[in-house]
Amino acid sequence: MNEVILELKNIHKKFGKNKIHQGINLTLHRGESLGLLGGSGTGKSVLLRSIIGLERIDEGEIFFKNNRIDQLSENKLTPFRIKISYSFQSGALFDSISVFENIAYPLFEHTKFSYSQIKDQVAEMLKLIDLQGKEELMPSDLSGGMQKRVGMARAMILNPEIILYDEPTAGLDPANTLNVVELMLKLKKKGLASIFVTHDIPSAIMLCDRIVVLHEGKIIFNDTPIKFQKSEDPIVRKFVLSSRE
Amino acid sequence: MINHITSKYYRLFKILRSYLISIGEVFDLFFETIQCTFSRPFYFSRLMEQINHIGYGSTSITVVMGVTTGLVMTLNFGYGLAKFGGTLYVPALVSLSLAREMAPLFTSLLVAGRVGSGIAAEIGAMNVTQQVDAIRALGTSPVRTLVVPRFWSLVISLPLLSSLSFGVGILGGMIVCKTEFDIIPGFYLYKVFSTVKFHDYMSGLVKSAVFAGIITILACYKGLKTRDGTKGVGLTTTWVVVTTSILILVTDFFISKIFLIIW
């Protein structure tokens, strides 16, 4: 197995009296795709947000390439946020600027590329997400699926080592779901490690090397998609059966 | 009984604690804004964009408000003082009131309504649609990108808007003095310039700059704290307009007092 690039040790998180995570241990290897499944409100998105410091954990440790990152200040997190990018469920595009400016935003912020270099990189990225010629459109002019793909392009533009997908196929029609999954497969082929939070089990089985199931704040399953489909655990079975309906 | 009293005091303590935490966070945001101003990168283009939007965009309402204030004040002072034969004191009274109080105060209250609510709604909407989280996730600071340009644009614009308001207010007063009280413009302007000293004018400018700081920091703070979707955005804007207006009025008294002691 490749080197471990992300490690979560004994993560605890609660909101008020509601315990979300109760001792989560997880590792992600270089180039690996990990599917994170679980019922609504089990803290899948919170776990992703905790990894890049958008939420602070109450207890535990998070390591990126052996560097502890859970206690870092916002400023010190910056280099790690370039290496671990986050693709939001809603896309979270900046609605007052164009598609080009959205995708180019990280390049303007973190690189010293010239405008023409940035333009080339954005054009390349738009080709990858199959949205050539849409540079000048505003986010409100795009469909939900297009917005998600632009969000993913923005997350990808700085060549991160890990990408965290927060329900990228949620609320999309089958054609758009396929577009997003195809894009994720392209990125996987580039050797990018990822954590894929989803309720879309067929996509998770197709994309992921490993599937993790969260239930009541704990990991109850952590194995390959094949073993996931054959699991005898009643909770895991529910997920498997729901995908066959 | 004891339990009831204890729980009542505990609730009170919790409310007080949350207020103190909020005050601390507001000051924290202010200091972070200053810190981000003097460290790289500084978004000059965004500052200019905000000056255009916030400052230049407020000129028309400032002119209307300034002229109206000058007209009404002159009219009231004129007829009030006429009873005692003091019409000639109107230019001095109007100009001094406008320079020290009315122009900065009314302009700031107007801008608190127009700009404060706008900033709070914009940042609040960005927050509930995860755009602020996206700024953080992309390794940039919401304070640097959102707060700093808005803070400095209003700190620069509001004193200029107050000056404009003062200028057009004087003009309004001059029109009423000529038409209602037969005071010729030459005499009016002579009285204005001989009455309003540099420190009177400075008092108004400093007040405007302080009010600008209050408006932007509170609007940005509340915007960044907005939760609960569109309802939350609505509550945020209401809170910002009410709170900044009250704070402007209270702060105005203290700054006036300080300036009267100094000069």
Short mmCIF file of C-alpha atoms in Angstrom, two decimals:
data_model
loop_
_atom_site.label_atom_id
_atom_site.label_comp_id
_atom_site.label_asym_id
_atom_site.label_seq_id
_atom_site.Cartn_x
_atom_site.Cartn_y
_atom_site.Cartn_z
CA MET A 1 0.00 0.00 0.00
CA ASN A 2 1.18 3.57 -0.72
CA GLU A 3 2.30 5.95 2.01
CA VAL A 4 -0.30 7.32 4.40
CA ILE A 5 -0.87 10.99 3.59
CA LEU A 6 -3.77 11.69 5.90
CA GLU A 7 -4.37 10.22 9.31
CA LEU A 8 -7.21 10.88 11.73
CA LYS A 9 -6.70 9.62 15.27
CA ASN A 10 -9.47 9.30 17.85
CA ILE A 11 -11.55 12.24 16.58
CA HIS A 12 -14.25 13.51 18.91
CA LYS A 13 -16.64 16.30 18.03
CA LYS A 14 -19.88 17.49 19.54
CA PHE A 15 -22.30 20.36 18.94
CA GLY A 16 -23.82 21.25 22.30
CA LYS A 17 -24.93 17.94 23.78
CA ASN A 18 -25.08 16.23 20.39
CA LYS A 19 -22.06 13.95 20.04
CA ILE A 20 -21.19 13.77 16.33
CA HIS A 21 -17.91 11.85 16.38
CA GLN A 22 -16.89 9.48 19.14
CA GLY A 23 -13.40 8.27 18.40
CA ILE A 24 -12.97 8.20 14.62
CA ASN A 25 -9.75 6.63 13.35
CA LEU A 26 -9.07 6.81 9.63
CA THR A 27 -6.16 6.76 7.22
CA LEU A 28 -5.93 7.81 3.59
CA HIS A 29 -3.13 6.59 1.34
CA ARG A 30 -1.58 8.40 -1.59
CA GLY A 31 -3.75 8.02 -4.68
CA GLU A 32 -6.51 6.25 -2.77
CA SER A 33 -10.23 7.03 -3.14
CA LEU A 34 -12.21 6.56 0.02
CA GLY A 35 -15.99 6.60 0.08
CA LEU A 36 -17.56 7.89 3.28
CA LEU A 37 -21.13 6.69 3.75
CA GLY A 38 -23.62 7.12 6.57
CA GLY A 39 -27.11 8.30 7.31
CA SER A 40 -28.03 11.97 7.37
CA GLY A 41 -26.63 13.78 10.40
CA THR A 42 -23.93 11.20 11.12
CA GLY A 43 -21.22 13.83 10.66
CA LYS A 44 -19.76 12.93 7.28
CA SER A 45 -19.51 16.55 6.11
CA VAL A 46 -18.37 17.66 9.57
CA LEU A 47 -15.51 15.18 9.31
CA LEU A 48 -14.43 16.66 5.96
CA ARG A 49 -14.74 20.19 7.34
CA SER A 50 -12.65 19.16 10.37
CA ILE A 51 -9.86 17.86 8.14
CA ILE A 52 -9.28 21.29 6.59
CA GLY A 53 -10.00 23.20 9.79
CA LEU A 54 -13.38 24.69 8.87
CA GLU A 55 -14.59 22.99 12.06
CA ARG A 56 -12.37 22.49 15.08
CA ILE A 57 -12.33 19.03 16.65
CA ASP A 58 -12.84 18.69 20.42
CA GLU A 59 -10.39 15.84 20.85
CA GLY A 60 -8.03 13.78 18.71
CA GLU A 61 -5.32 14.44 16.16
CA ILE A 62 -5.22 15.02 12.39
CA PHE A 63 -1.98 14.48 10.50
CA PHE A 64 -1.15 15.39 6.91
CA LYS A 65 2.09 13.70 5.88
CA ASN A 66 3.07 13.39 9.54
CA ASN A 67 2.41 17.10 10.22
CA ARG A 68 -0.21 17.67 12.87
CA ILE A 69 -2.71 20.14 11.43
CA ASP A 70 -5.72 20.14 13.78
CA GLN A 71 -4.23 22.71 16.15
CA LEU A 72 -2.88 25.13 13.55
CA SER A 73 -4.12 28.72 13.33
CA GLU A 74 -5.94 29.92 10.21
CA ASN A 75 -2.73 31.47 8.84
CA LYS A 76 -0.63 28.36 9.42
CA LEU A 77 -3.30 26.19 7.81
CA THR A 78 -2.93 27.99 4.47
CA PRO A 79 -0.19 25.74 2.97
CA PHE A 80 -2.17 22.66 3.98
CA ARG A 81 -5.39 24.05 2.51
CA ILE A 82 -3.55 24.32 -0.79
CA LYS A 83 -2.59 20.65 -0.57
CA ILE A 84 -5.97 19.44 0.71
CA SER A 85 -8.78 20.99 -1.25
CA TYR A 86 -12.49 20.89 -0.59
CA SER A 87 -15.28 20.60 -3.11
CA PHE A 88 -18.45 21.94 -1.52
CA GLN A 89 -21.82 20.24 -1.82
CA SER A 90 -23.39 23.38 -3.28
CA GLY A 91 -20.32 24.32 -5.30
CA ALA A 92 -20.04 27.46 -3.12
CA LEU A 93 -19.05 29.53 -6.14
CA PHE A 94 -18.54 33.26 -5.59
CA ASP A 95 -21.75 34.52 -7.14
CA SER A 96 -20.56 38.04 -7.90
CA ILE A 97 -17.71 36.97 -10.18
CA SER A 98 -17.56 34.99 -13.44
CA VAL A 99 -16.70 31.33 -13.96
CA PHE A 100 -13.20 32.33 -15.11
CA GLU A 101 -12.60 34.46 -12.01
CA ASN A 102 -13.93 31.70 -9.75
CA ILE A 103 -11.57 29.07 -11.15
CA ALA A 104 -8.66 31.53 -11.34
CA TYR A 105 -9.19 32.79 -7.76
CA PRO A 106 -6.70 30.38 -6.09
CA LEU A 107 -4.11 31.13 -8.79
CA PHE A 108 -4.42 34.89 -8.28
CA GLU A 109 -4.13 34.36 -4.51
CA HIS A 110 -1.33 31.83 -4.24
CA THR A 111 0.81 32.04 -7.37
CA LYS A 112 2.77 34.68 -9.23
CA PHE A 113 1.60 33.51 -12.65
CA SER A 114 1.03 36.11 -15.32
CA TYR A 115 -2.51 36.78 -16.50
CA SER A 116 -1.92 34.84 -19.73
CA GLN A 117 -0.56 31.83 -17.79
CA ILE A 118 -3.62 31.91 -15.54
CA LYS A 119 -5.88 32.17 -18.58
CA ASP A 120 -4.21 29.09 -20.11
CA GLN A 121 -4.54 27.09 -16.90
CA VAL A 122 -8.20 27.99 -16.53
CA ALA A 123 -8.85 27.07 -20.16
CA GLU A 124 -7.19 23.70 -19.56
CA MET A 125 -9.30 23.15 -16.47
CA LEU A 126 -12.48 24.12 -18.31
CA LYS A 127 -11.61 21.54 -20.97
CA LEU A 128 -11.19 18.91 -18.25
CA ILE A 129 -14.63 19.66 -16.80
CA ASP A 130 -16.11 19.91 -20.29
CA LEU A 131 -17.22 23.52 -19.97
CA GLN A 132 -15.13 25.20 -22.66
CA GLY A 133 -16.37 28.63 -23.68
CA LYS A 134 -18.29 29.23 -20.44
CA GLU A 135 -15.58 31.46 -18.89
CA GLU A 136 -17.59 34.66 -19.02
CA LEU A 137 -20.81 33.23 -17.60
CA MET A 138 -21.86 34.03 -14.04
CA PRO A 139 -22.51 31.15 -11.61
CA SER A 140 -26.24 31.91 -11.71
CA ASP A 141 -26.21 31.18 -15.46
CA LEU A 142 -25.05 27.59 -14.84
CA SER A 143 -27.04 24.48 -13.97
CA GLY A 144 -26.49 22.73 -10.62
CA GLY A 145 -24.25 20.10 -12.19
CA MET A 146 -22.18 22.71 -14.01
CA GLN A 147 -21.78 24.70 -10.77
CA LYS A 148 -20.50 21.59 -9.00
CA ARG A 149 -18.01 20.92 -11.78
CA VAL A 150 -16.78 24.54 -11.68
CA GLY A 151 -16.44 24.17 -7.89
CA MET A 152 -14.39 21.03 -8.43
CA ALA A 153 -12.24 22.79 -11.03
CA ARG A 154 -11.58 25.62 -8.56
CA ALA A 155 -10.63 23.05 -5.92
CA MET A 156 -8.31 21.32 -8.41
CA ILE A 157 -6.53 24.25 -9.99
CA LEU A 158 -3.62 24.34 -7.51
CA ASN A 159 -2.89 20.62 -8.00
CA PRO A 160 -3.71 19.46 -4.48
CA GLU A 161 -2.70 16.05 -3.13
CA ILE A 162 -6.09 15.30 -1.61
CA ILE A 163 -9.54 16.42 -2.65
CA LEU A 164 -12.50 16.19 -0.29
CA TYR A 165 -15.80 15.81 -2.15
CA ASP A 166 -18.88 16.73 -0.15
CA GLU A 167 -21.82 14.99 -1.85
CA PRO A 168 -20.80 16.00 -5.39
CA THR A 169 -23.68 14.10 -7.00
CA ALA A 170 -26.44 15.14 -4.59
CA GLY A 171 -29.49 16.63 -6.27
CA LEU A 172 -28.26 15.97 -9.82
CA ASP A 173 -30.11 14.21 -12.60
CA PRO A 174 -28.55 10.96 -13.95
CA ALA A 175 -26.83 12.71 -16.88
CA ASN A 176 -25.21 15.33 -14.66
CA THR A 177 -24.33 12.67 -12.07
CA LEU A 178 -22.51 10.78 -14.80
CA ASN A 179 -20.64 13.94 -15.86
CA VAL A 180 -19.48 14.56 -12.29
CA VAL A 181 -18.50 10.91 -11.73
CA GLU A 182 -16.57 10.89 -15.02
CA LEU A 183 -14.71 13.99 -13.89
CA MET A 184 -13.90 12.35 -10.55
CA LEU A 185 -12.60 9.28 -12.41
CA LYS A 186 -10.36 11.52 -14.55
CA LEU A 187 -8.95 13.11 -11.40
CA LYS A 188 -8.46 9.70 -9.80
CA LYS A 189 -6.48 8.56 -12.82
CA LYS A 190 -4.21 11.56 -12.28
CA GLY A 191 -3.26 9.97 -8.94
CA LEU A 192 -5.21 12.29 -6.68
CA ALA A 193 -6.28 10.92 -3.28
CA SER A 194 -9.84 11.67 -2.31
CA ILE A 195 -12.51 11.29 0.31
CA PHE A 196 -15.95 11.08 -1.22
CA VAL A 197 -18.89 11.79 1.08
CA THR A 198 -22.04 10.54 -0.57
CA HIS A 199 -25.40 8.81 -0.41
CA ASP A 200 -24.90 7.70 -4.00
CA ILE A 201 -23.74 4.15 -3.33
CA PRO A 202 -23.37 2.95 -6.96
CA SER A 203 -21.02 5.89 -7.66
CA ALA A 204 -19.08 5.17 -4.47
CA ILE A 205 -18.70 1.49 -5.43
CA MET A 206 -17.57 2.46 -8.91
CA LEU A 207 -15.10 5.15 -7.79
CA CYS A 208 -13.69 4.12 -4.44
CA ASP A 209 -10.91 1.79 -3.39
CA ARG A 210 -12.27 1.62 0.13
CA ILE A 211 -15.62 2.32 1.74
CA VAL A 212 -16.14 3.57 5.26
CA VAL A 213 -19.53 3.63 6.96
CA LEU A 214 -20.22 6.02 9.81
CA HIS A 215 -22.94 5.22 12.33
CA GLU A 216 -23.67 6.94 15.65
CA GLY A 217 -20.34 8.74 15.67
CA LYS A 218 -18.24 5.65 14.99
CA ILE A 219 -16.85 3.79 12.00
CA ILE A 220 -18.71 0.50 11.70
CA PHE A 221 -17.28 -0.60 8.36
CA ASN A 222 -13.95 0.06 6.67
CA ASP A 223 -13.07 -2.19 3.75
CA THR A 224 -13.15 -2.67 -0.02
CA PRO A 225 -16.32 -2.10 -2.10
CA ILE A 226 -16.52 -5.85 -2.77
CA LYS A 227 -16.56 -6.65 0.95
CA PHE A 228 -19.00 -3.79 1.47
CA GLN A 229 -21.44 -5.43 -0.92
CA LYS A 230 -21.04 -8.79 0.85
CA SER A 231 -21.15 -7.41 4.39
CA GLU A 232 -23.43 -9.17 6.88
CA ASP A 233 -23.62 -6.18 9.23
CA PRO A 234 -27.33 -5.19 9.37
CA ILE A 235 -26.65 -1.45 9.09
CA VAL A 236 -24.23 -1.89 6.20
CA ARG A 237 -26.74 -4.27 4.56
CA LYS A 238 -29.32 -1.49 4.61
CA PHE A 239 -26.98 0.73 2.58
CA VAL A 240 -26.17 -2.07 0.15
CA LEU A 241 -29.83 -3.00 -0.32
CA SER A 242 -30.91 0.62 -0.72
CA SER A 243 -28.51 0.94 -3.64
CA ARG A 244 -30.12 -2.07 -5.36
CA GLU A 245 -33.66 -0.69 -5.11
CA MET B 1 -37.21 28.56 45.53
CA ILE B 2 -33.40 28.61 45.82
CA ASN B 3 -33.19 26.55 42.64
CA HIS B 4 -35.42 29.06 40.86
CA ILE B 5 -33.25 32.02 41.93
CA THR B 6 -30.06 30.13 41.06
CA SER B 7 -31.31 29.23 37.58
CA LYS B 8 -32.46 32.82 37.03
CA TYR B 9 -29.00 34.18 37.90
CA TYR B 10 -27.38 31.45 35.85
CA ARG B 11 -29.43 32.48 32.80
CA LEU B 12 -28.49 36.11 33.42
CA PHE B 13 -24.84 35.12 33.73
CA LYS B 14 -25.02 33.21 30.44
CA ILE B 15 -26.58 36.19 28.63
CA LEU B 16 -23.96 38.54 30.07
CA ARG B 17 -21.19 36.14 29.12
CA SER B 18 -22.44 35.86 25.53
CA TYR B 19 -22.57 39.69 25.26
CA LEU B 20 -19.01 39.97 26.57
CA ILE B 21 -17.83 37.29 24.15
CA SER B 22 -19.49 39.17 21.26
CA ILE B 23 -17.82 42.44 22.29
CA GLY B 24 -14.49 40.62 22.49
CA GLU B 25 -15.03 39.15 19.03
CA VAL B 26 -15.87 42.57 17.57
CA PHE B 27 -12.61 44.02 18.94
CA ASP B 28 -10.79 40.91 17.73
CA LEU B 29 -12.14 41.51 14.21
CA PHE B 30 -11.10 45.16 14.41
CA PHE B 31 -7.53 44.32 15.44
CA GLU B 32 -7.31 41.58 12.79
CA THR B 33 -8.48 44.11 10.19
CA ILE B 34 -5.72 46.53 11.21
CA GLN B 35 -3.19 43.69 11.25
CA CYS B 36 -4.24 42.51 7.76
CA THR B 37 -4.00 46.08 6.46
CA PHE B 38 -0.30 46.25 7.25
CA SER B 39 0.62 42.81 5.95
CA ARG B 40 0.64 41.43 2.41
CA PRO B 41 -1.33 40.94 0.26
CA PHE B 42 -3.36 44.16 0.27
CA TYR B 43 -6.17 44.17 -2.28
CA PHE B 44 -5.94 47.69 -3.67
CA SER B 45 -8.28 47.00 -6.61
CA ARG B 46 -10.96 45.71 -4.22
CA LEU B 47 -10.52 48.85 -2.09
CA MET B 48 -11.08 51.05 -5.15
CA GLU B 49 -14.08 48.96 -6.15
CA GLN B 50 -15.59 49.39 -2.68
CA ILE B 51 -14.87 53.14 -2.63
CA ASN B 52 -16.75 53.40 -5.90
CA HIS B 53 -19.62 51.25 -4.63
CA ILE B 54 -19.88 52.50 -1.05
CA GLY B 55 -18.58 56.06 -1.32
CA TYR B 56 -19.43 57.29 -4.79
CA GLY B 57 -22.70 55.34 -4.67
CA SER B 58 -23.81 57.33 -1.61
CA THR B 59 -23.19 60.81 -3.02
CA SER B 60 -26.69 61.47 -4.37
CA ILE B 61 -28.51 60.69 -1.11
CA THR B 62 -25.84 62.63 0.80
CA VAL B 63 -26.45 65.71 -1.36
CA VAL B 64 -30.22 65.49 -0.90
CA MET B 65 -29.85 64.99 2.84
CA GLY B 66 -27.25 67.79 3.18
CA VAL B 67 -29.25 70.39 1.26
CA THR B 68 -32.45 69.51 3.13
CA THR B 69 -30.72 69.75 6.50
CA GLY B 70 -29.27 73.15 5.60
CA LEU B 71 -32.63 74.44 4.36
CA VAL B 72 -34.63 73.24 7.36
CA MET B 73 -32.11 74.30 9.99
CA THR B 74 -31.75 77.78 8.52
CA LEU B 75 -35.48 78.21 8.27
CA ASN B 76 -36.07 77.18 11.90
CA PHE B 77 -33.12 79.08 13.36
CA GLY B 78 -34.04 82.12 11.26
CA TYR B 79 -37.66 82.40 12.42
CA GLY B 80 -36.71 81.42 15.98
CA LEU B 81 -34.00 84.08 16.27
CA ALA B 82 -36.04 86.70 14.39
CA LYS B 83 -38.25 87.08 17.48
CA PHE B 84 -35.19 88.33 19.39
CA GLY B 85 -33.70 90.27 16.47
CA GLY B 86 -30.91 87.74 16.08
CA THR B 87 -31.33 86.80 12.41
CA LEU B 88 -27.74 87.85 11.69
CA TYR B 89 -26.50 85.03 13.89
CA VAL B 90 -28.14 82.40 11.68
CA PRO B 91 -25.14 81.79 9.34
CA ALA B 92 -22.80 81.23 12.29
CA LEU B 93 -25.23 78.96 14.09
CA VAL B 94 -26.09 76.88 11.04
CA SER B 95 -22.50 76.47 9.87
CA LEU B 96 -21.20 75.53 13.31
CA SER B 97 -24.00 72.99 13.87
CA LEU B 98 -23.45 71.50 10.44
CA ALA B 99 -19.68 71.25 10.77
CA ARG B 100 -19.56 69.81 14.28
CA GLU B 101 -22.73 67.73 14.49
CA MET B 102 -25.36 67.60 11.82
CA ALA B 103 -23.34 66.83 8.70
CA PRO B 104 -21.26 63.96 10.18
CA LEU B 105 -24.12 62.59 12.27
CA PHE B 106 -26.86 62.60 9.65
CA THR B 107 -24.53 61.39 6.91
CA SER B 108 -23.33 58.55 9.12
CA LEU B 109 -26.86 57.53 10.07
CA LEU B 110 -27.86 57.57 6.43
CA VAL B 111 -24.80 55.56 5.40
CA ALA B 112 -25.38 53.12 8.29
CA GLY B 113 -28.77 52.40 6.76
CA ARG B 114 -27.63 52.21 3.16
CA VAL B 115 -24.12 50.77 3.40
CA GLY B 116 -24.20 48.97 6.77
CA SER B 117 -27.23 46.93 5.81
CA GLY B 118 -25.74 46.28 2.36
CA ILE B 119 -22.45 44.99 3.77
CA ALA B 120 -24.20 42.84 6.36
CA ALA B 121 -26.61 41.37 3.80
CA GLU B 122 -23.84 40.69 1.26
CA ILE B 123 -21.45 39.01 3.69
CA GLY B 124 -24.33 37.29 5.50
CA ALA B 125 -25.61 35.82 2.22
CA MET B 126 -22.07 34.73 1.35
CA ASN B 127 -21.82 33.06 4.73
CA VAL B 128 -25.06 31.10 4.49
CA THR B 129 -24.18 29.94 0.96
CA GLN B 130 -20.75 28.71 2.17
CA GLN B 131 -18.85 31.27 0.09
CA VAL B 132 -17.04 32.48 3.22
CA ASP B 133 -16.11 28.86 3.99
CA ALA B 134 -14.88 28.57 0.40
CA ILE B 135 -12.62 31.60 0.91
CA ARG B 136 -11.14 29.90 3.98
CA ALA B 137 -10.93 26.48 2.31
CA LEU B 138 -8.99 28.04 -0.58
CA GLY B 139 -6.36 29.22 1.87
CA THR B 140 -7.35 32.88 1.99
CA SER B 141 -8.66 35.04 4.80
CA PRO B 142 -12.24 36.38 4.79
CA VAL B 143 -11.02 39.32 6.87
CA ARG B 144 -8.38 40.23 4.31
CA THR B 145 -10.62 39.76 1.28
CA LEU B 146 -13.98 40.98 2.60
CA VAL B 147 -13.50 43.15 5.69
CA VAL B 148 -10.32 45.15 4.98
CA PRO B 149 -11.46 46.68 1.64
CA ARG B 150 -14.88 47.59 3.06
CA PHE B 151 -13.43 49.01 6.29
CA TRP B 152 -10.92 51.32 4.60
CA SER B 153 -13.28 52.32 1.80
CA LEU B 154 -15.81 53.64 4.30
CA VAL B 155 -13.18 55.17 6.60
CA ILE B 156 -11.96 57.11 3.55
CA SER B 157 -15.38 57.81 2.00
CA LEU B 158 -17.49 58.81 4.99
CA PRO B 159 -15.43 61.90 5.99
CA LEU B 160 -15.54 62.97 2.33
CA LEU B 161 -19.30 62.43 2.22
CA SER B 162 -19.65 64.41 5.46
CA SER B 163 -17.66 67.25 3.90
CA LEU B 164 -19.93 67.15 0.88
CA SER B 165 -22.97 67.18 3.14
CA PHE B 166 -21.53 70.16 5.04
CA GLY B 167 -20.82 72.01 1.78
CA VAL B 168 -24.27 71.54 0.28
CA GLY B 169 -25.88 72.22 3.67
CA ILE B 170 -24.15 75.61 3.76
CA LEU B 171 -25.38 76.20 0.22
CA GLY B 172 -28.95 75.34 1.26
CA GLY B 173 -28.67 77.69 4.22
CA MET B 174 -27.43 80.45 1.93
CA ILE B 175 -30.48 80.09 -0.33
CA VAL B 176 -32.92 80.32 2.60
CA CYS B 177 -31.01 83.25 4.14
CA LYS B 178 -31.26 85.16 0.87
CA THR B 179 -34.90 84.34 0.07
CA GLU B 180 -36.41 84.41 3.56
CA PHE B 181 -34.25 86.75 5.66
CA ASP B 182 -32.58 89.04 3.10
CA ILE B 183 -29.08 88.09 4.18
CA ILE B 184 -26.82 88.54 1.18
CA PRO B 185 -24.59 85.58 0.16
CA GLY B 186 -21.38 87.59 0.67
CA PHE B 187 -22.21 88.34 4.32
CA TYR B 188 -23.47 84.78 4.83
CA LEU B 189 -20.24 83.23 3.53
CA TYR B 190 -18.10 85.72 5.48
CA LYS B 191 -19.87 84.71 8.70
CA VAL B 192 -19.55 81.00 7.84
CA PHE B 193 -15.80 81.18 7.20
CA SER B 194 -15.10 83.37 10.21
CA THR B 195 -17.12 81.11 12.53
CA VAL B 196 -16.12 77.60 11.50
CA LYS B 197 -12.55 77.04 12.65
CA PHE B 198 -10.24 74.23 11.57
CA HIS B 199 -10.90 72.23 14.74
CA ASP B 200 -14.67 72.41 14.24
CA TYR B 201 -14.24 70.94 10.81
CA MET B 202 -11.74 68.34 12.11
CA SER B 203 -14.18 67.33 14.84
CA GLY B 204 -16.70 66.42 12.15
CA LEU B 205 -14.14 64.54 10.08
CA VAL B 206 -12.82 62.51 13.01
CA LYS B 207 -16.36 61.65 14.03
CA SER B 208 -17.16 60.47 10.51
CA ALA B 209 -14.07 58.26 10.40
CA VAL B 210 -14.94 56.71 13.79
CA PHE B 211 -18.55 56.15 12.72
CA ALA B 212 -17.31 54.52 9.51
CA GLY B 213 -15.25 52.10 11.58
CA ILE B 214 -18.25 51.28 13.77
CA ILE B 215 -20.53 50.69 10.77
CA THR B 216 -18.17 48.43 8.83
CA ILE B 217 -16.80 46.38 11.70
CA LEU B 218 -20.25 45.67 13.13
CA ALA B 219 -21.74 44.97 9.70
CA CYS B 220 -18.90 42.62 8.75
CA TYR B 221 -18.91 40.93 12.17
CA LYS B 222 -22.63 40.25 12.04
CA GLY B 223 -22.42 39.20 8.39
CA LEU B 224 -19.70 36.67 9.18
CA LYS B 225 -21.82 35.33 12.06
CA THR B 226 -25.02 34.99 10.04
CA ARG B 227 -26.78 31.62 10.30
CA ASP B 228 -30.21 30.20 9.42
CA GLY B 229 -30.45 31.10 5.73
CA THR B 230 -32.41 34.03 4.36
CA LYS B 231 -34.19 34.61 7.67
CA GLY B 232 -30.80 35.00 9.31
CA VAL B 233 -29.73 37.51 6.65
CA GLY B 234 -32.86 39.59 7.35
CA LEU B 235 -32.24 39.54 11.09
CA THR B 236 -28.60 40.47 10.55
CA THR B 237 -29.40 43.55 8.47
CA THR B 238 -32.01 44.75 10.97
CA TRP B 239 -29.59 44.24 13.87
CA VAL B 240 -26.81 46.10 12.06
CA VAL B 241 -28.93 49.16 11.20
CA VAL B 242 -30.39 49.44 14.72
CA THR B 243 -27.15 48.76 16.60
CA THR B 244 -24.90 50.95 14.48
CA SER B 245 -27.42 53.83 14.64
CA ILE B 246 -27.57 53.65 18.44
CA LEU B 247 -23.80 53.31 18.75
CA ILE B 248 -23.26 56.28 16.42
CA LEU B 249 -25.54 58.47 18.55
CA VAL B 250 -23.90 57.40 21.81
CA THR B 251 -20.36 57.70 20.43
CA ASP B 252 -21.20 61.13 19.03
CA PHE B 253 -21.79 62.48 22.52
CA PHE B 254 -18.46 61.20 23.82
CA ILE B 255 -16.43 62.42 20.82
CA SER B 256 -18.12 65.84 21.08
CA LYS B 257 -17.22 65.99 24.75
CA ILE B 258 -13.60 65.02 24.05
CA PHE B 259 -13.27 67.67 21.31
CA LEU B 260 -14.81 70.34 23.51
CA ILE B 261 -12.26 69.50 26.21
CA ILE B 262 -9.32 69.46 23.76
CA TRP B 263 -10.28 72.65 21.89
#
